[in-house]
Amino acid sequence: MREELPEFAIRVHDLVVGFGRQIVIDHLTLDVRRGEILGLVGASGGGKSVLMRTIIGLIPRRSGDIEVMGAMIGGANQLVTQSAAGRWGVLFQQGALFSSLTVRQNVQFPLRENLVMSQPLMDEIATAKLEMVGLKPEDGDRFPSELSGGMTKRVALARALALDPAIVFLDEPTSGLDPIAAGEFDTLIKTLQKTLGLTVFMVTHDLASLNVVCDRVAALADGKIVAIGPMRELLQSGHPWVRAYFHGKRSQMLQPKAS
Ligand SMILES: Nc1ncnc2c1ncn2[C@@H]1O[C@H](COP(=O)(O)OP(=O)(O)OP(=O)(O)O)[C@@H](O)[C@H]1O
């Protein structure tokens, strides 16, 4: 899966995405470096989820190029091919676990969908993935309704890692978690990045996550990336929306990450 090891895990060039007469992504260009954690910020309704979903092929684009791990993905108005699915794992905003399946079955779902393997091997892989995200083998027997918010996110992350992807997409992974659980989840993501060499594309409003976890932060406004760089550079950006976002009242506690 990682035979070529390109410099950029994701390259988006001149991307346009819209619905009817509404243009959401407007000639957007963005490179995500292999092995980095990139945080994407933007106004509510500004198109962060649309951008993420377009990259993974869930929303068709009007024009532009998308390259993932060196391979071009789909084409204009074309959805992604099934074979690309193993390149990435996705953690959607609500965790989106299957409520009628156990935790173990949820983690095994991508294996069943994409590979042919024996049940004992799938059980072994599920146990390993649960351990990777800080859960015990016996947690595999629980149902989603029995889990805390933090555990649900961990299970969803274990499922996203099931196929050993090079990239994980996280849509607001810490939303709904208390600050301690959110901090623990941030630490987990950072650890996985380091130990697995993962590239992480993270949509978030969580200023602490941006400050502590992200190598770079990209700001989406007016359908484009208007600023990108380490947090300390974003804090110095002169773009009006970026200034309002990071220097508004709610952001005043933010301190730049020591480098
Ligand atoms: N499937 C769709 N059909 C039509 N319009 C859509 C669709 N998906 C998203 N949109 C519109 O695209 C715009 C961007 O939505 P998106 O969900 O990407 O925002 P966001 O930046 O992720 O917001 P938030 O931070 O609130 O989650 C919104 O105006 C939304 O209504």
PDB file of C-alpha atoms and ligand atoms in Angstrom:
ATOM      1  CA  MET A   1       0.000   0.000   0.000  1.00  0.00           C
ATOM      2  CA  ARG A   2       2.925   2.358   0.696  1.00  0.00           C
ATOM      3  CA  GLU A   3       5.275   1.172  -2.030  1.00  0.00           C
ATOM      4  CA  GLU A   4       5.990   4.606  -3.581  1.00  0.00           C
ATOM      5  CA  LEU A   5       6.071   6.733  -0.422  1.00  0.00           C
ATOM      6  CA  PRO A   6       5.250  10.038  -2.132  1.00  0.00           C
ATOM      7  CA  GLU A   7       6.094  13.324  -0.414  1.00  0.00           C
ATOM      8  CA  PHE A   8       2.434  14.299  -0.280  1.00  0.00           C
ATOM      9  CA  ALA A   9      -0.274  11.977   1.010  1.00  0.00           C
ATOM     10  CA  ILE A  10      -3.035  14.126  -0.486  1.00  0.00           C
ATOM     11  CA  ARG A  11      -2.852  16.702  -3.284  1.00  0.00           C
ATOM     12  CA  VAL A  12      -5.925  18.693  -4.175  1.00  0.00           C
ATOM     13  CA  HIS A  13      -5.616  21.029  -7.147  1.00  0.00           C
ATOM     14  CA  ASP A  14      -8.102  23.652  -8.324  1.00  0.00           C
ATOM     15  CA  LEU A  15     -11.059  21.758  -6.850  1.00  0.00           C
ATOM     16  CA  VAL A  16     -14.613  22.973  -7.394  1.00  0.00           C
ATOM     17  CA  VAL A  17     -17.568  21.365  -5.610  1.00  0.00           C
ATOM     18  CA  GLY A  18     -21.115  22.639  -5.486  1.00  0.00           C
ATOM     19  CA  PHE A  19     -24.751  21.743  -5.082  1.00  0.00           C
ATOM     20  CA  GLY A  20     -27.140  23.264  -7.604  1.00  0.00           C
ATOM     21  CA  ARG A  21     -26.290  26.947  -7.757  1.00  0.00           C
ATOM     22  CA  GLN A  22     -24.292  26.913  -4.524  1.00  0.00           C
ATOM     23  CA  ILE A  23     -20.505  26.706  -4.910  1.00  0.00           C
ATOM     24  CA  VAL A  24     -19.041  25.321  -1.672  1.00  0.00           C
ATOM     25  CA  ILE A  25     -15.452  24.621  -2.709  1.00  0.00           C
ATOM     26  CA  ASP A  26     -14.166  27.248  -5.117  1.00  0.00           C
ATOM     27  CA  HIS A  27     -10.899  26.444  -6.952  1.00  0.00           C
ATOM     28  CA  LEU A  28      -9.273  25.098  -3.797  1.00  0.00           C
ATOM     29  CA  THR A  29      -5.687  23.840  -3.736  1.00  0.00           C
ATOM     30  CA  LEU A  30      -4.209  21.964  -0.765  1.00  0.00           C
ATOM     31  CA  ASP A  31      -1.263  19.616  -0.185  1.00  0.00           C
ATOM     32  CA  VAL A  32      -1.119  17.325   2.852  1.00  0.00           C
ATOM     33  CA  ARG A  33       2.373  16.025   3.588  1.00  0.00           C
ATOM     34  CA  ARG A  34       2.873  12.351   4.198  1.00  0.00           C
ATOM     35  CA  GLY A  35       3.081  11.634   7.934  1.00  0.00           C
ATOM     36  CA  GLU A  36       1.712  14.961   9.133  1.00  0.00           C
ATOM     37  CA  ILE A  37      -1.381  15.764  11.154  1.00  0.00           C
ATOM     38  CA  LEU A  38      -3.206  18.506   9.285  1.00  0.00           C
ATOM     39  CA  GLY A  39      -6.028  20.306  11.055  1.00  0.00           C
ATOM     40  CA  LEU A  40      -8.737  21.918   8.913  1.00  0.00           C
ATOM     41  CA  VAL A  41     -10.685  24.822  10.379  1.00  0.00           C
ATOM     42  CA  GLY A  42     -13.435  26.909   8.869  1.00  0.00           C
ATOM     43  CA  ALA A  43     -16.770  28.509   9.613  1.00  0.00           C
ATOM     44  CA  SER A  44     -19.753  26.272  10.346  1.00  0.00           C
ATOM     45  CA  GLY A  45     -21.281  25.411   6.992  1.00  0.00           C
ATOM     46  CA  GLY A  46     -18.099  26.591   5.271  1.00  0.00           C
ATOM     47  CA  GLY A  47     -17.423  23.323   3.488  1.00  0.00           C
ATOM     48  CA  LYS A  48     -14.977  21.360   5.665  1.00  0.00           C
ATOM     49  CA  SER A  49     -17.004  18.155   5.618  1.00  0.00           C
ATOM     50  CA  VAL A  50     -17.763  18.639   1.929  1.00  0.00           C
ATOM     51  CA  LEU A  51     -14.034  18.907   1.195  1.00  0.00           C
ATOM     52  CA  MET A  52     -13.277  15.787   3.235  1.00  0.00           C
ATOM     53  CA  ARG A  53     -16.119  13.826   1.670  1.00  0.00           C
ATOM     54  CA  THR A  54     -15.087  14.896  -1.816  1.00  0.00           C
ATOM     55  CA  ILE A  55     -11.509  13.722  -1.249  1.00  0.00           C
ATOM     56  CA  ILE A  56     -12.764  10.287  -0.170  1.00  0.00           C
ATOM     57  CA  GLY A  57     -15.141  10.116  -3.110  1.00  0.00           C
ATOM     58  CA  LEU A  58     -18.490  10.452  -1.364  1.00  0.00           C
ATOM     59  CA  ILE A  59     -19.355  13.705  -3.145  1.00  0.00           C
ATOM     60  CA  PRO A  60     -18.692  14.279  -6.868  1.00  0.00           C
ATOM     61  CA  ARG A  61     -16.602  17.252  -7.891  1.00  0.00           C
ATOM     62  CA  ARG A  62     -17.309  19.679 -10.720  1.00  0.00           C
ATOM     63  CA  SER A  63     -13.649  20.068 -11.664  1.00  0.00           C
ATOM     64  CA  GLY A  64     -10.126  19.775 -10.299  1.00  0.00           C
ATOM     65  CA  ASP A  65      -7.706  16.976  -9.437  1.00  0.00           C
ATOM     66  CA  ILE A  66      -7.368  14.853  -6.314  1.00  0.00           C
ATOM     67  CA  GLU A  67      -4.360  12.632  -5.755  1.00  0.00           C
ATOM     68  CA  VAL A  68      -4.093  10.289  -2.765  1.00  0.00           C
ATOM     69  CA  MET A  69      -0.797   8.523  -2.000  1.00  0.00           C
ATOM     70  CA  GLY A  70       0.390   9.208  -5.530  1.00  0.00           C
ATOM     71  CA  ALA A  71      -2.721   7.897  -7.307  1.00  0.00           C
ATOM     72  CA  MET A  72      -5.299  10.069  -9.027  1.00  0.00           C
ATOM     73  CA  ILE A  73      -8.746   9.588  -7.542  1.00  0.00           C
ATOM     74  CA  GLY A  74     -11.803   9.422  -9.793  1.00  0.00           C
ATOM     75  CA  GLY A  75     -12.490  12.324 -12.102  1.00  0.00           C
ATOM     76  CA  ALA A  76     -14.957  15.134 -12.547  1.00  0.00           C
ATOM     77  CA  ASN A  77     -18.456  13.972 -11.544  1.00  0.00           C
ATOM     78  CA  GLN A  78     -17.130  10.513 -10.850  1.00  0.00           C
ATOM     79  CA  LEU A  79     -17.187   8.660  -7.552  1.00  0.00           C
ATOM     80  CA  VAL A  80     -14.137   6.906  -6.142  1.00  0.00           C
ATOM     81  CA  THR A  81     -13.413   3.313  -7.035  1.00  0.00           C
ATOM     82  CA  GLN A  82     -13.804   0.623  -4.393  1.00  0.00           C
ATOM     83  CA  SER A  83     -10.099  -0.274  -4.638  1.00  0.00           C
ATOM     84  CA  ALA A  84      -9.079   3.089  -3.185  1.00  0.00           C
ATOM     85  CA  ALA A  85     -10.875   2.368   0.091  1.00  0.00           C
ATOM     86  CA  GLY A  86      -7.909   0.586   1.705  1.00  0.00           C
ATOM     87  CA  ARG A  87      -5.744   3.703   1.390  1.00  0.00           C
ATOM     88  CA  TRP A  88      -7.672   5.514   4.067  1.00  0.00           C
ATOM     89  CA  GLY A  89      -9.866   5.055   7.094  1.00  0.00           C
ATOM     90  CA  VAL A  90     -12.554   7.506   8.146  1.00  0.00           C
ATOM     91  CA  LEU A  91     -13.975   8.541  11.501  1.00  0.00           C
ATOM     92  CA  PHE A  92     -17.233  10.361  10.855  1.00  0.00           C
ATOM     93  CA  GLN A  93     -18.546  13.023  13.199  1.00  0.00           C
ATOM     94  CA  GLN A  94     -20.971  10.871  15.200  1.00  0.00           C
ATOM     95  CA  GLY A  95     -18.744   7.805  15.319  1.00  0.00           C
ATOM     96  CA  ALA A  96     -21.427   6.086  13.217  1.00  0.00           C
ATOM     97  CA  LEU A  97     -21.085   2.602  14.697  1.00  0.00           C
ATOM     98  CA  PHE A  98     -23.596  -0.073  13.700  1.00  0.00           C
ATOM     99  CA  SER A  99     -25.821  -0.344  16.763  1.00  0.00           C
ATOM    100  CA  SER A 100     -26.818  -3.973  16.176  1.00  0.00           C
ATOM    101  CA  LEU A 101     -23.198  -5.162  15.930  1.00  0.00           C
ATOM    102  CA  THR A 102     -20.787  -5.681  18.814  1.00  0.00           C
ATOM    103  CA  VAL A 103     -17.662  -3.557  19.071  1.00  0.00           C
ATOM    104  CA  ARG A 104     -15.618  -6.440  17.654  1.00  0.00           C
ATOM    105  CA  GLN A 105     -18.001  -6.875  14.715  1.00  0.00           C
ATOM    106  CA  ASN A 106     -17.885  -3.137  14.047  1.00  0.00           C
ATOM    107  CA  VAL A 107     -14.083  -3.191  13.898  1.00  0.00           C
ATOM    108  CA  GLN A 108     -14.200  -6.256  11.635  1.00  0.00           C
ATOM    109  CA  PHE A 109     -16.717  -4.694   9.259  1.00  0.00           C
ATOM    110  CA  PRO A 110     -14.143  -3.220   6.789  1.00  0.00           C
ATOM    111  CA  LEU A 111     -12.264  -6.546   6.807  1.00  0.00           C
ATOM    112  CA  ARG A 112     -15.438  -8.446   5.868  1.00  0.00           C
ATOM    113  CA  GLU A 113     -16.312  -5.887   3.189  1.00  0.00           C
ATOM    114  CA  ASN A 114     -12.900  -5.751   1.534  1.00  0.00           C
ATOM    115  CA  LEU A 115     -11.006  -8.986   2.254  1.00  0.00           C
ATOM    116  CA  VAL A 116     -11.529 -12.711   2.525  1.00  0.00           C
ATOM    117  CA  MET A 117     -10.097 -14.044   5.775  1.00  0.00           C
ATOM    118  CA  SER A 118     -10.884 -16.587   8.480  1.00  0.00           C
ATOM    119  CA  GLN A 119     -12.862 -15.664  11.601  1.00  0.00           C
ATOM    120  CA  PRO A 120      -9.930 -16.427  13.977  1.00  0.00           C
ATOM    121  CA  LEU A 121      -7.682 -14.071  11.993  1.00  0.00           C
ATOM    122  CA  MET A 122     -10.368 -11.364  12.004  1.00  0.00           C
ATOM    123  CA  ASP A 123     -10.731 -11.807  15.770  1.00  0.00           C
ATOM    124  CA  GLU A 124      -6.991 -11.448  16.197  1.00  0.00           C
ATOM    125  CA  ILE A 125      -6.904  -8.272  14.093  1.00  0.00           C
ATOM    126  CA  ALA A 126      -9.883  -6.772  15.960  1.00  0.00           C
ATOM    127  CA  THR A 127      -8.181  -7.432  19.318  1.00  0.00           C
ATOM    128  CA  ALA A 128      -4.972  -5.805  18.045  1.00  0.00           C
ATOM    129  CA  LYS A 129      -6.835  -2.729  16.761  1.00  0.00           C
ATOM    130  CA  LEU A 130      -8.770  -2.371  20.022  1.00  0.00           C
ATOM    131  CA  GLU A 131      -5.506  -2.537  21.956  1.00  0.00           C
ATOM    132  CA  MET A 132      -4.026   0.070  19.619  1.00  0.00           C
ATOM    133  CA  VAL A 133      -6.745   2.537  20.639  1.00  0.00           C
ATOM    134  CA  GLY A 134      -6.484   1.724  24.341  1.00  0.00           C
ATOM    135  CA  LEU A 135      -9.403  -0.724  24.684  1.00  0.00           C
ATOM    136  CA  LYS A 136      -9.392  -4.218  26.212  1.00  0.00           C
ATOM    137  CA  PRO A 137     -10.238  -7.430  24.309  1.00  0.00           C
ATOM    138  CA  GLU A 138     -13.379  -7.871  26.461  1.00  0.00           C
ATOM    139  CA  ASP A 139     -14.652  -4.458  25.274  1.00  0.00           C
ATOM    140  CA  GLY A 140     -15.129  -6.211  21.940  1.00  0.00           C
ATOM    141  CA  ASP A 141     -18.203  -8.002  23.323  1.00  0.00           C
ATOM    142  CA  ARG A 142     -20.038  -4.788  24.175  1.00  0.00           C
ATOM    143  CA  PHE A 143     -22.648  -3.073  22.050  1.00  0.00           C
ATOM    144  CA  PRO A 144     -22.348   0.620  21.020  1.00  0.00           C
ATOM    145  CA  SER A 145     -25.199   1.609  23.361  1.00  0.00           C
ATOM    146  CA  GLU A 146     -23.064   0.449  26.317  1.00  0.00           C
ATOM    147  CA  LEU A 147     -20.119   2.729  25.488  1.00  0.00           C
ATOM    148  CA  SER A 148     -19.184   6.208  26.699  1.00  0.00           C
ATOM    149  CA  GLY A 149     -18.617   8.949  24.111  1.00  0.00           C
ATOM    150  CA  GLY A 150     -14.846   8.581  24.419  1.00  0.00           C
ATOM    151  CA  MET A 151     -15.017   4.803  23.971  1.00  0.00           C
ATOM    152  CA  THR A 152     -17.304   5.192  20.957  1.00  0.00           C
ATOM    153  CA  LYS A 153     -14.728   7.447  19.285  1.00  0.00           C
ATOM    154  CA  ARG A 154     -11.982   4.925  20.075  1.00  0.00           C
ATOM    155  CA  VAL A 155     -13.988   2.068  18.557  1.00  0.00           C
ATOM    156  CA  ALA A 156     -14.690   4.179  15.467  1.00  0.00           C
ATOM    157  CA  LEU A 157     -10.956   4.898  15.231  1.00  0.00           C
ATOM    158  CA  ALA A 158     -10.142   1.184  15.607  1.00  0.00           C
ATOM    159  CA  ARG A 159     -12.549   0.491  12.766  1.00  0.00           C
ATOM    160  CA  ALA A 160     -10.924   3.247  10.655  1.00  0.00           C
ATOM    161  CA  LEU A 161      -7.549   1.543  11.242  1.00  0.00           C
ATOM    162  CA  ALA A 162      -8.821  -1.965  10.406  1.00  0.00           C
ATOM    163  CA  LEU A 163      -7.337  -2.080   6.901  1.00  0.00           C
ATOM    164  CA  ASP A 164      -3.979  -0.557   7.956  1.00  0.00           C
ATOM    165  CA  PRO A 165      -4.579   2.658   5.997  1.00  0.00           C
ATOM    166  CA  ALA A 166      -1.860   5.191   5.235  1.00  0.00           C
ATOM    167  CA  ILE A 167      -4.269   8.065   5.944  1.00  0.00           C
ATOM    168  CA  VAL A 168      -7.069   8.597   8.423  1.00  0.00           C
ATOM    169  CA  PHE A 169      -9.731  11.260   8.010  1.00  0.00           C
ATOM    170  CA  LEU A 170     -11.230  12.480  11.271  1.00  0.00           C
ATOM    171  CA  ASP A 171     -14.342  14.678  11.237  1.00  0.00           C
ATOM    172  CA  GLU A 172     -14.468  16.571  14.541  1.00  0.00           C
ATOM    173  CA  PRO A 173     -13.075  13.653  16.550  1.00  0.00           C
ATOM    174  CA  THR A 174     -13.230  15.381  19.941  1.00  0.00           C
ATOM    175  CA  SER A 175     -16.670  16.978  19.593  1.00  0.00           C
ATOM    176  CA  GLY A 176     -18.935  15.971  22.462  1.00  0.00           C
ATOM    177  CA  LEU A 177     -16.051  14.773  24.656  1.00  0.00           C
ATOM    178  CA  ASP A 178     -15.170  16.364  27.982  1.00  0.00           C
ATOM    179  CA  PRO A 179     -11.759  18.104  27.997  1.00  0.00           C
ATOM    180  CA  ILE A 180     -10.036  15.158  29.684  1.00  0.00           C
ATOM    181  CA  ALA A 181     -11.397  12.579  27.239  1.00  0.00           C
ATOM    182  CA  ALA A 182     -10.660  14.979  24.364  1.00  0.00           C
ATOM    183  CA  GLY A 183      -7.076  15.406  25.577  1.00  0.00           C
ATOM    184  CA  GLU A 184      -6.665  11.630  25.838  1.00  0.00           C
ATOM    185  CA  PHE A 185      -8.003  11.217  22.320  1.00  0.00           C
ATOM    186  CA  ASP A 186      -5.567  13.865  21.065  1.00  0.00           C
ATOM    187  CA  THR A 187      -2.696  11.978  22.698  1.00  0.00           C
ATOM    188  CA  LEU A 188      -3.869   8.753  21.087  1.00  0.00           C
ATOM    189  CA  ILE A 189      -3.919  10.353  17.634  1.00  0.00           C
ATOM    190  CA  LYS A 190      -0.426  11.757  18.113  1.00  0.00           C
ATOM    191  CA  THR A 191       0.856   8.358  19.299  1.00  0.00           C
ATOM    192  CA  LEU A 192      -0.664   6.574  16.318  1.00  0.00           C
ATOM    193  CA  GLN A 193       0.831   9.133  13.958  1.00  0.00           C
ATOM    194  CA  LYS A 194       4.271   8.483  15.429  1.00  0.00           C
ATOM    195  CA  THR A 195       4.078   4.706  15.761  1.00  0.00           C
ATOM    196  CA  LEU A 196       2.261   3.920  12.515  1.00  0.00           C
ATOM    197  CA  GLY A 197       3.560   6.813  10.411  1.00  0.00           C
ATOM    198  CA  LEU A 198      -0.054   7.776   9.725  1.00  0.00           C
ATOM    199  CA  THR A 199      -1.085  10.861   7.845  1.00  0.00           C
ATOM    200  CA  VAL A 200      -4.041  12.466   9.611  1.00  0.00           C
ATOM    201  CA  PHE A 201      -6.532  14.864   8.010  1.00  0.00           C
ATOM    202  CA  MET A 202      -8.571  16.267  10.873  1.00  0.00           C
ATOM    203  CA  VAL A 203     -11.556  18.597  10.658  1.00  0.00           C
ATOM    204  CA  THR A 204     -11.900  20.240  14.036  1.00  0.00           C
ATOM    205  CA  HIS A 205     -13.156  23.250  15.960  1.00  0.00           C
ATOM    206  CA  ASP A 206     -11.159  22.172  19.006  1.00  0.00           C
ATOM    207  CA  LEU A 207      -8.557  24.860  19.611  1.00  0.00           C
ATOM    208  CA  ALA A 208      -6.625  22.659  22.038  1.00  0.00           C
ATOM    209  CA  SER A 209      -6.376  19.877  19.420  1.00  0.00           C
ATOM    210  CA  LEU A 210      -5.154  22.369  16.851  1.00  0.00           C
ATOM    211  CA  ASN A 211      -2.541  23.712  19.216  1.00  0.00           C
ATOM    212  CA  VAL A 212      -1.285  20.476  20.700  1.00  0.00           C
ATOM    213  CA  VAL A 213      -1.721  17.826  18.022  1.00  0.00           C
ATOM    214  CA  CYS A 214      -1.584  19.380  14.567  1.00  0.00           C
ATOM    215  CA  ASP A 215       1.683  19.833  12.695  1.00  0.00           C
ATOM    216  CA  ARG A 216      -0.049  22.322  10.408  1.00  0.00           C
ATOM    217  CA  VAL A 217      -3.425  23.986  10.323  1.00  0.00           C
ATOM    218  CA  ALA A 218      -5.307  24.969   7.160  1.00  0.00           C
ATOM    219  CA  ALA A 219      -8.056  27.600   7.254  1.00  0.00           C
ATOM    220  CA  LEU A 220     -10.965  27.293   4.818  1.00  0.00           C
ATOM    221  CA  ALA A 221     -12.874  30.479   3.982  1.00  0.00           C
ATOM    222  CA  ASP A 222     -14.857  31.468   0.890  1.00  0.00           C
ATOM    223  CA  GLY A 223     -14.331  27.985  -0.488  1.00  0.00           C
ATOM    224  CA  LYS A 224     -10.535  28.281  -0.486  1.00  0.00           C
ATOM    225  CA  ILE A 225      -7.569  27.625   1.797  1.00  0.00           C
ATOM    226  CA  VAL A 226      -6.743  31.169   2.913  1.00  0.00           C
ATOM    227  CA  ALA A 227      -3.932  30.299   5.328  1.00  0.00           C
ATOM    228  CA  ILE A 228      -1.872  27.189   6.059  1.00  0.00           C
ATOM    229  CA  GLY A 229       1.068  26.521   8.347  1.00  0.00           C
ATOM    230  CA  PRO A 230       2.036  25.659  11.906  1.00  0.00           C
ATOM    231  CA  MET A 231      -0.307  27.075  14.543  1.00  0.00           C
ATOM    232  CA  ARG A 232       2.101  29.871  15.464  1.00  0.00           C
ATOM    233  CA  GLU A 233       1.993  31.108  11.847  1.00  0.00           C
ATOM    234  CA  LEU A 234      -1.805  30.913  11.687  1.00  0.00           C
ATOM    235  CA  LEU A 235      -1.952  33.050  14.811  1.00  0.00           C
ATOM    236  CA  GLN A 236      -0.052  35.741  12.924  1.00  0.00           C
ATOM    237  CA  SER A 237      -2.128  35.543   9.749  1.00  0.00           C
ATOM    238  CA  GLY A 238      -3.521  38.848   8.545  1.00  0.00           C
ATOM    239  CA  HIS A 239      -6.565  37.259   6.866  1.00  0.00           C
ATOM    240  CA  PRO A 240      -9.681  38.782   8.480  1.00  0.00           C
ATOM    241  CA  TRP A 241     -11.533  35.499   9.001  1.00  0.00           C
ATOM    242  CA  VAL A 242      -8.441  33.764  10.414  1.00  0.00           C
ATOM    243  CA  ARG A 243      -7.829  36.696  12.768  1.00  0.00           C
ATOM    244  CA  ALA A 244     -11.447  36.636  13.934  1.00  0.00           C
ATOM    245  CA  TYR A 245     -11.310  32.861  14.458  1.00  0.00           C
ATOM    246  CA  PHE A 246      -8.089  32.722  16.447  1.00  0.00           C
ATOM    247  CA  HIS A 247      -8.189  36.079  18.194  1.00  0.00           C
ATOM    248  CA  GLY A 248     -11.862  36.236  19.096  1.00  0.00           C
ATOM    249  CA  LYS A 249     -12.990  36.131  22.737  1.00  0.00           C
ATOM    250  CA  ARG A 250     -13.271  32.345  22.874  1.00  0.00           C
ATOM    251  CA  SER A 251      -9.734  31.901  21.601  1.00  0.00           C
ATOM    252  CA  GLN A 252      -7.955  34.192  24.002  1.00  0.00           C
ATOM    253  CA  MET A 253      -6.727  31.346  26.161  1.00  0.00           C
ATOM    254  CA  LEU A 254      -4.876  29.882  23.200  1.00  0.00           C
ATOM    255  CA  GLN A 255      -1.111  29.863  23.484  1.00  0.00           C
ATOM    256  CA  PRO A 256       1.133  29.001  20.549  1.00  0.00           C
ATOM    257  CA  LYS A 257       2.778  25.585  20.712  1.00  0.00           C
ATOM    258  CA  ALA A 258       6.450  25.771  21.677  1.00  0.00           C
ATOM    259  CA  SER A 259       8.510  24.454  18.758  1.00  0.00           C
TER     260      SER A 259
HETATM  261  N1  LIG B   1     -25.305  16.658   0.153  1.00  0.00           N
HETATM  262  C1  LIG B   1     -25.490  17.979   0.139  1.00  0.00           C
HETATM  263  N2  LIG B   1     -26.433  18.542  -0.650  1.00  0.00           N
HETATM  264  C2  LIG B   1     -26.604  19.868  -0.682  1.00  0.00           C
HETATM  265  N3  LIG B   1     -25.906  20.743   0.052  1.00  0.00           N
HETATM  266  C3  LIG B   1     -24.973  20.254   0.877  1.00  0.00           C
HETATM  267  C4  LIG B   1     -24.713  18.841   0.964  1.00  0.00           C
HETATM  268  N4  LIG B   1     -23.703  18.651   1.863  1.00  0.00           N
HETATM  269  C5  LIG B   1     -23.366  19.874   2.308  1.00  0.00           C
HETATM  270  N5  LIG B   1     -24.122  20.830   1.721  1.00  0.00           N
HETATM  271  C6  LIG B   1     -23.986  22.278   1.956  1.00  0.00           C
HETATM  272  O1  LIG B   1     -22.619  22.607   1.806  1.00  0.00           O
HETATM  273  C7  LIG B   1     -22.261  23.631   2.733  1.00  0.00           C
HETATM  274  C8  LIG B   1     -21.041  23.190   3.514  1.00  0.00           C
HETATM  275  O2  LIG B   1     -21.418  22.154   4.416  1.00  0.00           O
HETATM  276  P1  LIG B   1     -20.355  21.380   5.320  1.00  0.00           P
HETATM  277  O3  LIG B   1     -21.129  20.301   6.020  1.00  0.00           O
HETATM  278  O4  LIG B   1     -19.186  20.970   4.528  1.00  0.00           O
HETATM  279  O5  LIG B   1     -19.922  22.489   6.359  1.00  0.00           O
HETATM  280  P2  LIG B   1     -18.862  22.370   7.547  1.00  0.00           P
HETATM  281  O6  LIG B   1     -17.797  23.363   7.289  1.00  0.00           O
HETATM  282  O7  LIG B   1     -18.415  20.948   7.706  1.00  0.00           O
HETATM  283  O8  LIG B   1     -19.760  22.831   8.778  1.00  0.00           O
HETATM  284  P3  LIG B   1     -19.778  22.390  10.338  1.00  0.00           P
HETATM  285  O9  LIG B   1     -18.531  22.960  10.951  1.00  0.00           O
HETATM  286  O10 LIG B   1     -20.999  23.080  10.850  1.00  0.00           O
HETATM  287  O11 LIG B   1     -19.859  20.886  10.410  1.00  0.00           O
HETATM  288  C9  LIG B   1     -23.494  23.906   3.576  1.00  0.00           C
HETATM  289  O12 LIG B   1     -24.138  25.042   3.046  1.00  0.00           O
HETATM  290  C10 LIG B   1     -24.335  22.674   3.379  1.00  0.00           C
HETATM  291  O13 LIG B   1     -25.701  22.966   3.508  1.00  0.00           O
END
